[in-house]
PDB file of C-alpha atoms in Angstrom:
ATOM      1  CA  UNK A 636     102.799 124.809  93.803  1.00 57.00           C
ATOM      2  CA  UNK A 637     106.042 125.481  91.877  1.00 51.00           C
ATOM      3  CA  UNK A 638     105.677 127.852  88.903  1.00 55.00           C
ATOM      4  CA  UNK A 639     107.558 126.597  85.695  1.00 50.00           C
ATOM      5  CA  UNK A 640     110.823 128.259  85.477  1.00 36.00           C
ATOM      6  CA  UNK A 641     112.217 129.694  82.274  1.00 38.00           C
ATOM      7  CA  UNK A 642     116.044 129.559  82.124  1.00 40.00           C
ATOM      8  CA  UNK A 643     118.033 132.668  81.207  1.00 40.00           C
ATOM      9  CA  UNK A 644     119.767 132.334  77.802  1.00 32.00           C
ATOM     10  CA  UNK A 645     122.977 132.540  79.477  1.00 38.00           C
ATOM     11  CA  UNK A 646     122.239 129.592  81.378  1.00 40.00           C
ATOM     12  CA  UNK A 647     121.633 127.636  78.171  1.00 37.00           C
ATOM     13  CA  UNK A 648     124.238 128.881  76.153  1.00 40.00           C
ATOM     14  CA  UNK A 649     127.351 130.068  78.092  1.00 36.00           C
ATOM     15  CA  UNK A 650     128.785 132.020  74.813  1.00 38.00           C
ATOM     16  CA  UNK A 651     125.616 134.177  74.694  1.00 44.00           C
ATOM     17  CA  UNK A 652     127.787 137.242  75.668  1.00 49.00           C
ATOM     18  CA  UNK A 653     130.123 136.801  72.755  1.00 51.00           C
ATOM     19  CA  UNK A 654     132.652 134.569  74.066  1.00 49.00           C
ATOM     20  CA  UNK A 655     134.879 132.094  71.909  1.00 50.00           C
ATOM     21  CA  UNK A 656     132.896 129.171  70.352  1.00 46.00           C
ATOM     22  CA  UNK A 657     134.450 125.729  70.673  1.00 47.00           C
ATOM     23  CA  UNK A 658     136.328 124.749  67.691  1.00 51.00           C
ATOM     24  CA  UNK A 659     133.946 121.771  66.824  1.00 49.00           C
ATOM     25  CA  UNK A 660     130.381 122.657  66.653  1.00 48.00           C
ATOM     26  CA  UNK A 661     128.137 120.297  68.697  1.00 45.00           C
ATOM     27  CA  UNK A 662     124.704 119.885  67.214  1.00 48.00           C
ATOM     28  CA  UNK A 663     121.862 119.566  69.451  1.00 42.00           C
ATOM     29  CA  UNK A 664     119.585 116.303  69.067  1.00 43.00           C
ATOM     30  CA  UNK A 665     116.463 118.385  70.101  1.00 41.00           C
ATOM     31  CA  UNK A 666     114.587 120.882  67.809  1.00 40.00           C
ATOM     32  CA  UNK A 667     113.861 124.514  68.916  1.00 46.00           C
ATOM     33  CA  UNK A 668     110.358 125.215  69.795  1.00 56.00           C
ATOM     34  CA  UNK A 669     108.352 126.135  66.806  1.00 65.00           C
ATOM     35  CA  UNK A 670     106.118 129.089  66.402  1.00 66.00           C
ATOM     36  CA  UNK A 671     102.821 127.071  66.011  1.00 73.00           C
ATOM     37  CA  UNK A 672     103.689 124.605  68.893  1.00 85.00           C
ATOM     38  CA  UNK A 673     102.938 125.076  72.504  1.00 92.00           C
ATOM     39  CA  UNK A 674     105.466 124.309  75.265  1.00 93.00           C
ATOM     40  CA  UNK A 675     104.533 121.232  77.539  1.00 93.00           C
ATOM     41  CA  UNK A 676     105.991 121.312  80.955  1.00 92.00           C
ATOM     42  CA  UNK A 677     106.912 117.539  81.728  1.00 89.00           C
ATOM     43  CA  UNK A 678     108.890 118.722  84.829  1.00 90.00           C
ATOM     44  CA  UNK A 679     106.096 118.561  87.026  1.00 92.00           C
ATOM     45  CA  UNK A 680     106.577 115.282  88.877  1.00 92.00           C
ATOM     46  CA  UNK A 681     103.071 114.922  90.281  1.00 95.00           C
ATOM     47  CA  UNK A 682     100.738 115.182  87.104  1.00 96.00           C
ATOM     48  CA  UNK A 683     100.363 111.539  86.938  1.00 94.00           C
ATOM     49  CA  UNK A 684      99.769 111.017  90.763  1.00 94.00           C
ATOM     50  CA  UNK A 685      96.971 108.987  92.003  1.00 95.00           C
ATOM     51  CA  UNK A 686      94.425 110.945  94.140  1.00 96.00           C
ATOM     52  CA  UNK A 687      90.907 110.430  95.315  1.00 95.00           C
ATOM     53  CA  UNK A 688      88.233 112.818  96.572  1.00 95.00           C
ATOM     54  CA  UNK A 689      84.830 112.702  97.604  1.00 90.00           C
ATOM     55  CA  UNK A 690      82.166 112.342  95.174  1.00 88.00           C
ATOM     56  CA  UNK A 691      83.746 109.513  93.238  1.00 88.00           C
ATOM     57  CA  UNK A 692      86.520 111.476  91.585  1.00 94.00           C
ATOM     58  CA  UNK A 693      89.700 109.455  91.341  1.00 95.00           C
ATOM     59  CA  UNK A 694      92.959 109.266  89.326  1.00 96.00           C
ATOM     60  CA  UNK A 695      93.981 105.803  90.613  1.00 96.00           C
ATOM     61  CA  UNK A 696      94.208 102.860  88.204  1.00 96.00           C
ATOM     62  CA  UNK A 697      93.208  99.225  88.582  1.00 93.00           C
ATOM     63  CA  UNK A 698      96.714  97.706  87.987  1.00 93.00           C
ATOM     64  CA  UNK A 699     100.191  97.880  86.323  1.00 93.00           C
ATOM     65  CA  UNK A 700      98.632  96.565  83.180  1.00 94.00           C
ATOM     66  CA  UNK A 701      96.090  99.462  82.991  1.00 94.00           C
ATOM     67  CA  UNK A 702      98.734 101.906  83.919  1.00 94.00           C
ATOM     68  CA  UNK A 703     100.969 100.920  81.087  1.00 94.00           C
ATOM     69  CA  UNK A 704      98.116 101.052  78.606  1.00 94.00           C
ATOM     70  CA  UNK A 705      96.813 104.628  79.617  1.00 94.00           C
ATOM     71  CA  UNK A 706     100.509 106.046  79.708  1.00 94.00           C
ATOM     72  CA  UNK A 707     101.275 104.503  76.295  1.00 94.00           C
ATOM     73  CA  UNK A 708      98.339 106.240  74.902  1.00 95.00           C
ATOM     74  CA  UNK A 709      98.990 109.700  76.343  1.00 95.00           C
ATOM     75  CA  UNK A 710     102.687 109.515  75.369  1.00 94.00           C
ATOM     76  CA  UNK A 711     102.341 108.057  71.821  1.00 94.00           C
ATOM     77  CA  UNK A 712      98.828 109.515  70.733  1.00 94.00           C
ATOM     78  CA  UNK A 713      97.475 112.247  72.927  1.00 95.00           C
ATOM     79  CA  UNK A 714     100.434 114.461  73.430  1.00 94.00           C
ATOM     80  CA  UNK A 715     101.654 114.246  69.799  1.00 94.00           C
ATOM     81  CA  UNK A 716      98.237 115.175  68.627  1.00 94.00           C
ATOM     82  CA  UNK A 717      97.946 117.903  71.177  1.00 95.00           C
ATOM     83  CA  UNK A 718     101.184 119.507  69.900  1.00 94.00           C
ATOM     84  CA  UNK A 719     100.313 118.922  66.175  1.00 93.00           C
ATOM     85  CA  UNK A 720      96.925 120.535  66.071  1.00 94.00           C
ATOM     86  CA  UNK A 721      97.424 123.131  68.955  1.00 94.00           C
ATOM     87  CA  UNK A 722      96.473 126.328  66.834  1.00 92.00           C
ATOM     88  CA  UNK A 723      93.444 124.479  65.666  1.00 93.00           C
ATOM     89  CA  UNK A 724      92.066 123.724  69.231  1.00 92.00           C
ATOM     90  CA  UNK A 725      93.432 126.435  71.410  1.00 95.00           C
ATOM     91  CA  UNK A 726      91.983 128.993  72.404  1.00 94.00           C
ATOM     92  CA  UNK A 727      88.812 128.548  70.167  1.00 94.00           C
ATOM     93  CA  UNK A 728      88.586 124.959  69.324  1.00 93.00           C
ATOM     94  CA  UNK A 729      85.898 123.568  66.766  1.00 91.00           C
ATOM     95  CA  UNK A 730      83.343 122.075  68.840  1.00 89.00           C
ATOM     96  CA  UNK A 731      82.639 119.489  66.238  1.00 91.00           C
ATOM     97  CA  UNK A 732      86.300 118.643  65.615  1.00 93.00           C
ATOM     98  CA  UNK A 733      87.549 118.806  69.081  1.00 95.00           C
ATOM     99  CA  UNK A 734      84.637 117.990  71.398  1.00 94.00           C
ATOM    100  CA  UNK A 735      86.711 117.134  74.332  1.00 94.00           C
ATOM    101  CA  UNK A 736      89.127 119.983  74.179  1.00 96.00           C
ATOM    102  CA  UNK A 737      87.667 123.037  76.139  1.00 96.00           C
ATOM    103  CA  UNK A 738      88.173 125.300  79.096  1.00 97.00           C
ATOM    104  CA  UNK A 739      86.591 123.597  82.254  1.00 97.00           C
ATOM    105  CA  UNK A 740      83.742 125.385  84.147  1.00 96.00           C
ATOM    106  CA  UNK A 741      80.768 124.219  86.334  1.00 97.00           C
ATOM    107  CA  UNK A 742      80.701 121.066  88.134  1.00 95.00           C
ATOM    108  CA  UNK A 743      83.626 119.685  86.034  1.00 96.00           C
ATOM    109  CA  UNK A 744      85.815 122.735  87.181  1.00 97.00           C
ATOM    110  CA  UNK A 745      84.791 121.825  90.802  1.00 96.00           C
ATOM    111  CA  UNK A 746      85.849 118.273  90.419  1.00 96.00           C
ATOM    112  CA  UNK A 747      89.165 119.258  88.858  1.00 97.00           C
ATOM    113  CA  UNK A 748      90.117 121.761  91.604  1.00 97.00           C
ATOM    114  CA  UNK A 749      89.130 119.029  94.355  1.00 97.00           C
ATOM    115  CA  UNK A 750      91.704 116.661  92.600  1.00 97.00           C
ATOM    116  CA  UNK A 751      94.106 119.517  92.262  1.00 97.00           C
ATOM    117  CA  UNK A 752      93.851 120.560  95.922  1.00 97.00           C
ATOM    118  CA  UNK A 753      94.464 116.915  96.988  1.00 96.00           C
ATOM    119  CA  UNK A 754      97.587 116.556  94.849  1.00 97.00           C
ATOM    120  CA  UNK A 755      98.892 120.120  95.448  1.00 96.00           C
ATOM    121  CA  UNK A 756      97.912 121.059  98.985  1.00 95.00           C
ATOM    122  CA  UNK A 757      99.560 124.565  98.437  1.00 94.00           C
ATOM    123  CA  UNK A 758      97.941 125.355  95.196  1.00 94.00           C
ATOM    124  CA  UNK A 759      97.972 129.250  94.524  1.00 94.00           C
ATOM    125  CA  UNK A 760      94.957 130.015  92.400  1.00 92.00           C
ATOM    126  CA  UNK A 761      96.455 133.419  91.531  1.00 93.00           C
ATOM    127  CA  UNK A 762      98.840 131.462  89.322  1.00 94.00           C
ATOM    128  CA  UNK A 763      97.918 132.242  85.565  1.00 95.00           C
ATOM    129  CA  UNK A 764      97.702 128.543  85.021  1.00 96.00           C
ATOM    130  CA  UNK A 765      95.183 127.909  87.768  1.00 97.00           C
ATOM    131  CA  UNK A 766      93.096 130.889  86.199  1.00 96.00           C
ATOM    132  CA  UNK A 767      92.813 129.114  82.971  1.00 97.00           C
ATOM    133  CA  UNK A 768      92.105 125.368  83.494  1.00 98.00           C
ATOM    134  CA  UNK A 769      91.470 123.260  80.355  1.00 98.00           C
ATOM    135  CA  UNK A 770      90.900 119.647  79.532  1.00 97.00           C
ATOM    136  CA  UNK A 771      92.312 117.937  76.280  1.00 97.00           C
ATOM    137  CA  UNK A 772      91.394 114.642  74.860  1.00 96.00           C
ATOM    138  CA  UNK A 773      90.534 112.800  71.672  1.00 94.00           C
ATOM    139  CA  UNK A 774      89.386 109.233  72.319  1.00 86.00           C
ATOM    140  CA  UNK A 775      89.420 106.565  74.898  1.00 84.00           C
ATOM    141  CA  UNK A 776      87.943 108.716  77.521  1.00 88.00           C
ATOM    142  CA  UNK A 777      91.185 109.965  78.711  1.00 95.00           C
ATOM    143  CA  UNK A 778      91.409 113.670  79.344  1.00 96.00           C
ATOM    144  CA  UNK A 779      94.525 115.658  80.205  1.00 97.00           C
ATOM    145  CA  UNK A 780      93.684 118.408  82.888  1.00 98.00           C
ATOM    146  CA  UNK A 781      96.141 121.366  82.419  1.00 97.00           C
ATOM    147  CA  UNK A 782      96.780 125.080  83.027  1.00 97.00           C
ATOM    148  CA  UNK A 783      97.580 127.207  79.941  1.00 97.00           C
ATOM    149  CA  UNK A 784      99.009 130.737  80.115  1.00 95.00           C
ATOM    150  CA  UNK A 785      99.159 133.594  77.526  1.00 94.00           C
ATOM    151  CA  UNK A 786     102.348 132.250  75.945  1.00 93.00           C
ATOM    152  CA  UNK A 787     100.856 128.841  74.952  1.00 94.00           C
ATOM    153  CA  UNK A 788     102.642 127.182  77.854  1.00 94.00           C
ATOM    154  CA  UNK A 789     100.823 124.056  79.293  1.00 95.00           C
ATOM    155  CA  UNK A 790     101.218 123.140  82.802  1.00 96.00           C
ATOM    156  CA  UNK A 791      99.701 119.497  83.438  1.00 97.00           C
ATOM    157  CA  UNK A 792      97.876 119.032  86.819  1.00 98.00           C
ATOM    158  CA  UNK A 793      96.475 115.549  86.373  1.00 98.00           C
ATOM    159  CA  UNK A 794      95.060 112.939  84.074  1.00 98.00           C
ATOM    160  CA  UNK A 795      91.284 112.023  84.237  1.00 97.00           C
ATOM    161  CA  UNK A 796      91.991 108.547  83.082  1.00 95.00           C
ATOM    162  CA  UNK A 797      88.257 107.484  83.550  1.00 93.00           C
ATOM    163  CA  UNK A 798      86.153 110.309  82.235  1.00 91.00           C
ATOM    164  CA  UNK A 799      85.061 111.362  85.681  1.00 93.00           C
ATOM    165  CA  UNK A 800      85.115 115.120  85.395  1.00 94.00           C
ATOM    166  CA  UNK A 801      82.154 114.701  82.900  1.00 88.00           C
ATOM    167  CA  UNK A 802      80.558 111.511  83.957  1.00 81.00           C
ATOM    168  CA  UNK A 803      79.230 109.483  80.914  1.00 72.00           C
ATOM    169  CA  UNK A 804      77.359 106.000  81.017  1.00 67.00           C
ATOM    170  CA  UNK A 805      79.570 105.026  78.184  1.00 63.00           C
ATOM    171  CA  UNK A 806      82.745 105.040  80.316  1.00 57.00           C
ATOM    172  CA  UNK A 807      81.626 104.909  83.995  1.00 57.00           C
ATOM    173  CA  UNK A 808      80.428 101.429  84.403  1.00 64.00           C
ATOM    174  CA  UNK A 809      83.465 100.273  86.515  1.00 77.00           C
ATOM    175  CA  UNK A 810      83.785 100.331  90.277  1.00 85.00           C
ATOM    176  CA  UNK A 811      86.596 103.115  90.275  1.00 89.00           C
ATOM    177  CA  UNK A 812      86.364 103.427  93.860  1.00 87.00           C
ATOM    178  CA  UNK A 813      87.990 100.069  94.382  1.00 91.00           C
ATOM    179  CA  UNK A 814      91.067 101.336  92.052  1.00 94.00           C
ATOM    180  CA  UNK A 815      94.315 101.815  94.042  1.00 92.00           C
ATOM    181  CA  UNK A 816      97.212 101.543  91.668  1.00 93.00           C
ATOM    182  CA  UNK A 817      99.693 104.582  91.172  1.00 93.00           C
ATOM    183  CA  UNK A 818     103.347 103.957  90.984  1.00 89.00           C
ATOM    184  CA  UNK A 819     104.151 107.250  92.381  1.00 85.00           C
ATOM    185  CA  UNK A 820     102.122 106.848  95.400  1.00 86.00           C
ATOM    186  CA  UNK A 821     103.410 103.375  96.050  1.00 82.00           C
ATOM    187  CA  UNK A 822     106.957 104.806  95.772  1.00 77.00           C
ATOM    188  CA  UNK A 823     106.367 107.204  98.453  1.00 76.00           C
ATOM    189  CA  UNK A 824     104.723 104.746 100.748  1.00 63.00           C
ATOM    190  CA  UNK A 825     107.714 102.378 100.352  1.00 55.00           C
ATOM    191  CA  UNK A 826     110.125 105.290 101.177  1.00 61.00           C
ATOM    192  CA  UNK A 827     108.181 106.260 104.277  1.00 58.00           C
ATOM    193  CA  UNK A 828     107.992 102.582 105.298  1.00 50.00           C
ATOM    194  CA  UNK A 829     111.710 102.270 104.928  1.00 45.00           C
ATOM    195  CA  UNK A 830     112.282 105.363 106.916  1.00 56.00           C
ATOM    196  CA  UNK A 831     110.175 104.125 109.696  1.00 52.00           C
ATOM    197  CA  UNK A 832     111.730 100.923 109.926  1.00 43.00           C
ATOM    198  CA  UNK A 833     115.287 102.576 109.969  1.00 48.00           C
ATOM    199  CA  UNK A 834     114.214 104.928 112.810  1.00 50.00           C
ATOM    200  CA  UNK A 835     112.335 101.902 114.647  1.00 45.00           C
ATOM    201  CA  UNK A 836     115.773  99.980 114.477  1.00 47.00           C
ATOM    202  CA  UNK A 837     117.608 102.680 116.029  1.00 45.00           C
ATOM    203  CA  UNK A 838     115.055 103.380 118.790  1.00 49.00           C
ATOM    204  CA  UNK A 839     114.772  99.728 119.933  1.00 48.00           C
ATOM    205  CA  UNK A 840     118.764  99.119 120.128  1.00 49.00           C
ATOM    206  CA  UNK A 841     119.814  98.817 123.532  1.00 53.00           C
ATOM    207  CA  UNK A 842     122.238 101.420 124.911  1.00 56.00           C
ATOM    208  CA  UNK A 843     124.892  98.523 125.203  1.00 59.00           C
ATOM    209  CA  UNK A 844     124.455  97.606 121.604  1.00 54.00           C
ATOM    210  CA  UNK A 845     124.476 101.323 120.708  1.00 54.00           C
ATOM    211  CA  UNK A 846     127.610 101.942 122.425  1.00 59.00           C
ATOM    212  CA  UNK A 847     129.338  98.917 120.692  1.00 58.00           C
ATOM    213  CA  UNK A 848     128.367 100.223 117.423  1.00 54.00           C
ATOM    214  CA  UNK A 849     129.502 103.774 118.291  1.00 53.00           C
ATOM    215  CA  UNK A 850     132.824 102.491 119.243  1.00 60.00           C
ATOM    216  CA  UNK A 851     133.048 101.329 115.515  1.00 55.00           C
ATOM    217  CA  UNK A 852     132.680 104.977 114.035  1.00 51.00           C
ATOM    218  CA  UNK A 853     135.789 107.089 113.272  1.00 55.00           C
ATOM    219  CA  UNK A 854     136.538 109.767 115.874  1.00 53.00           C
ATOM    220  CA  UNK A 855     135.548 112.445 113.490  1.00 52.00           C
ATOM    221  CA  UNK A 856     131.918 111.164 113.279  1.00 53.00           C
ATOM    222  CA  UNK A 857     131.493 110.000 116.498  1.00 51.00           C
ATOM    223  CA  UNK A 858     129.999 112.995 117.987  1.00 57.00           C
ATOM    224  CA  UNK A 859     127.681 113.492 115.103  1.00 52.00           C
ATOM    225  CA  UNK A 860     126.195 110.043 115.198  1.00 51.00           C
ATOM    226  CA  UNK A 861     125.921 110.215 119.041  1.00 55.00           C
ATOM    227  CA  UNK A 862     123.963 113.437 118.628  1.00 57.00           C
ATOM    228  CA  UNK A 863     121.606 111.971 116.020  1.00 52.00           C
ATOM    229  CA  UNK A 864     120.997 108.877 118.285  1.00 50.00           C
ATOM    230  CA  UNK A 865     120.285 111.059 121.471  1.00 53.00           C
ATOM    231  CA  UNK A 866     117.829 113.265 119.219  1.00 52.00           C
ATOM    232  CA  UNK A 867     115.877 110.079 118.076  1.00 49.00           C
ATOM    233  CA  UNK A 868     115.551 108.654 121.623  1.00 48.00           C
TER     234      UNK A 868
END
């Protein structure tokens, strides 16, 4: 699993060594990180990926409509509240005020690790993020499962859309095992299918047809294309 990378100040500001500043100052449209707010790594491309493991734990959704509803809630309600109330809920949240924000342990931690292993097969549990796994949630049964380090940096692992880490009769009435929707997985399957079709098209070309196509390739590229074709067949 890739660790979040912190850029060197010289990568961010090319004038950090005292070089001449541009004549016209360019103002950033983003605010610097505030002292009482955490840093949330949206750079992880798989934290909203669908996954399913034994025991009924799943992060797949019913359909595109449900996906849109859940993602809108996460981005417009859950994450802003997490940032705003961070110092009140981490590392010692008020259990009455934030009952759904806490470190994971017991069966809930086991279920979380099962999903993490499914999404990230190369998960390294010596990572500071995987040694401190939390869930954050406020309403609607949605729980964000993340690793947190000593610098208040939050690395999202997955979303427990259906409140399955800690099963509850108020949330667990649907047949979640039948859910199959995840845009990320669908995109991966489509890419794989396209690649298979592309390769199959090459494999089933007759040698005569392949030779005709090869004649249309420029001299510079002909040897390269021929080697690729031979390798495939």
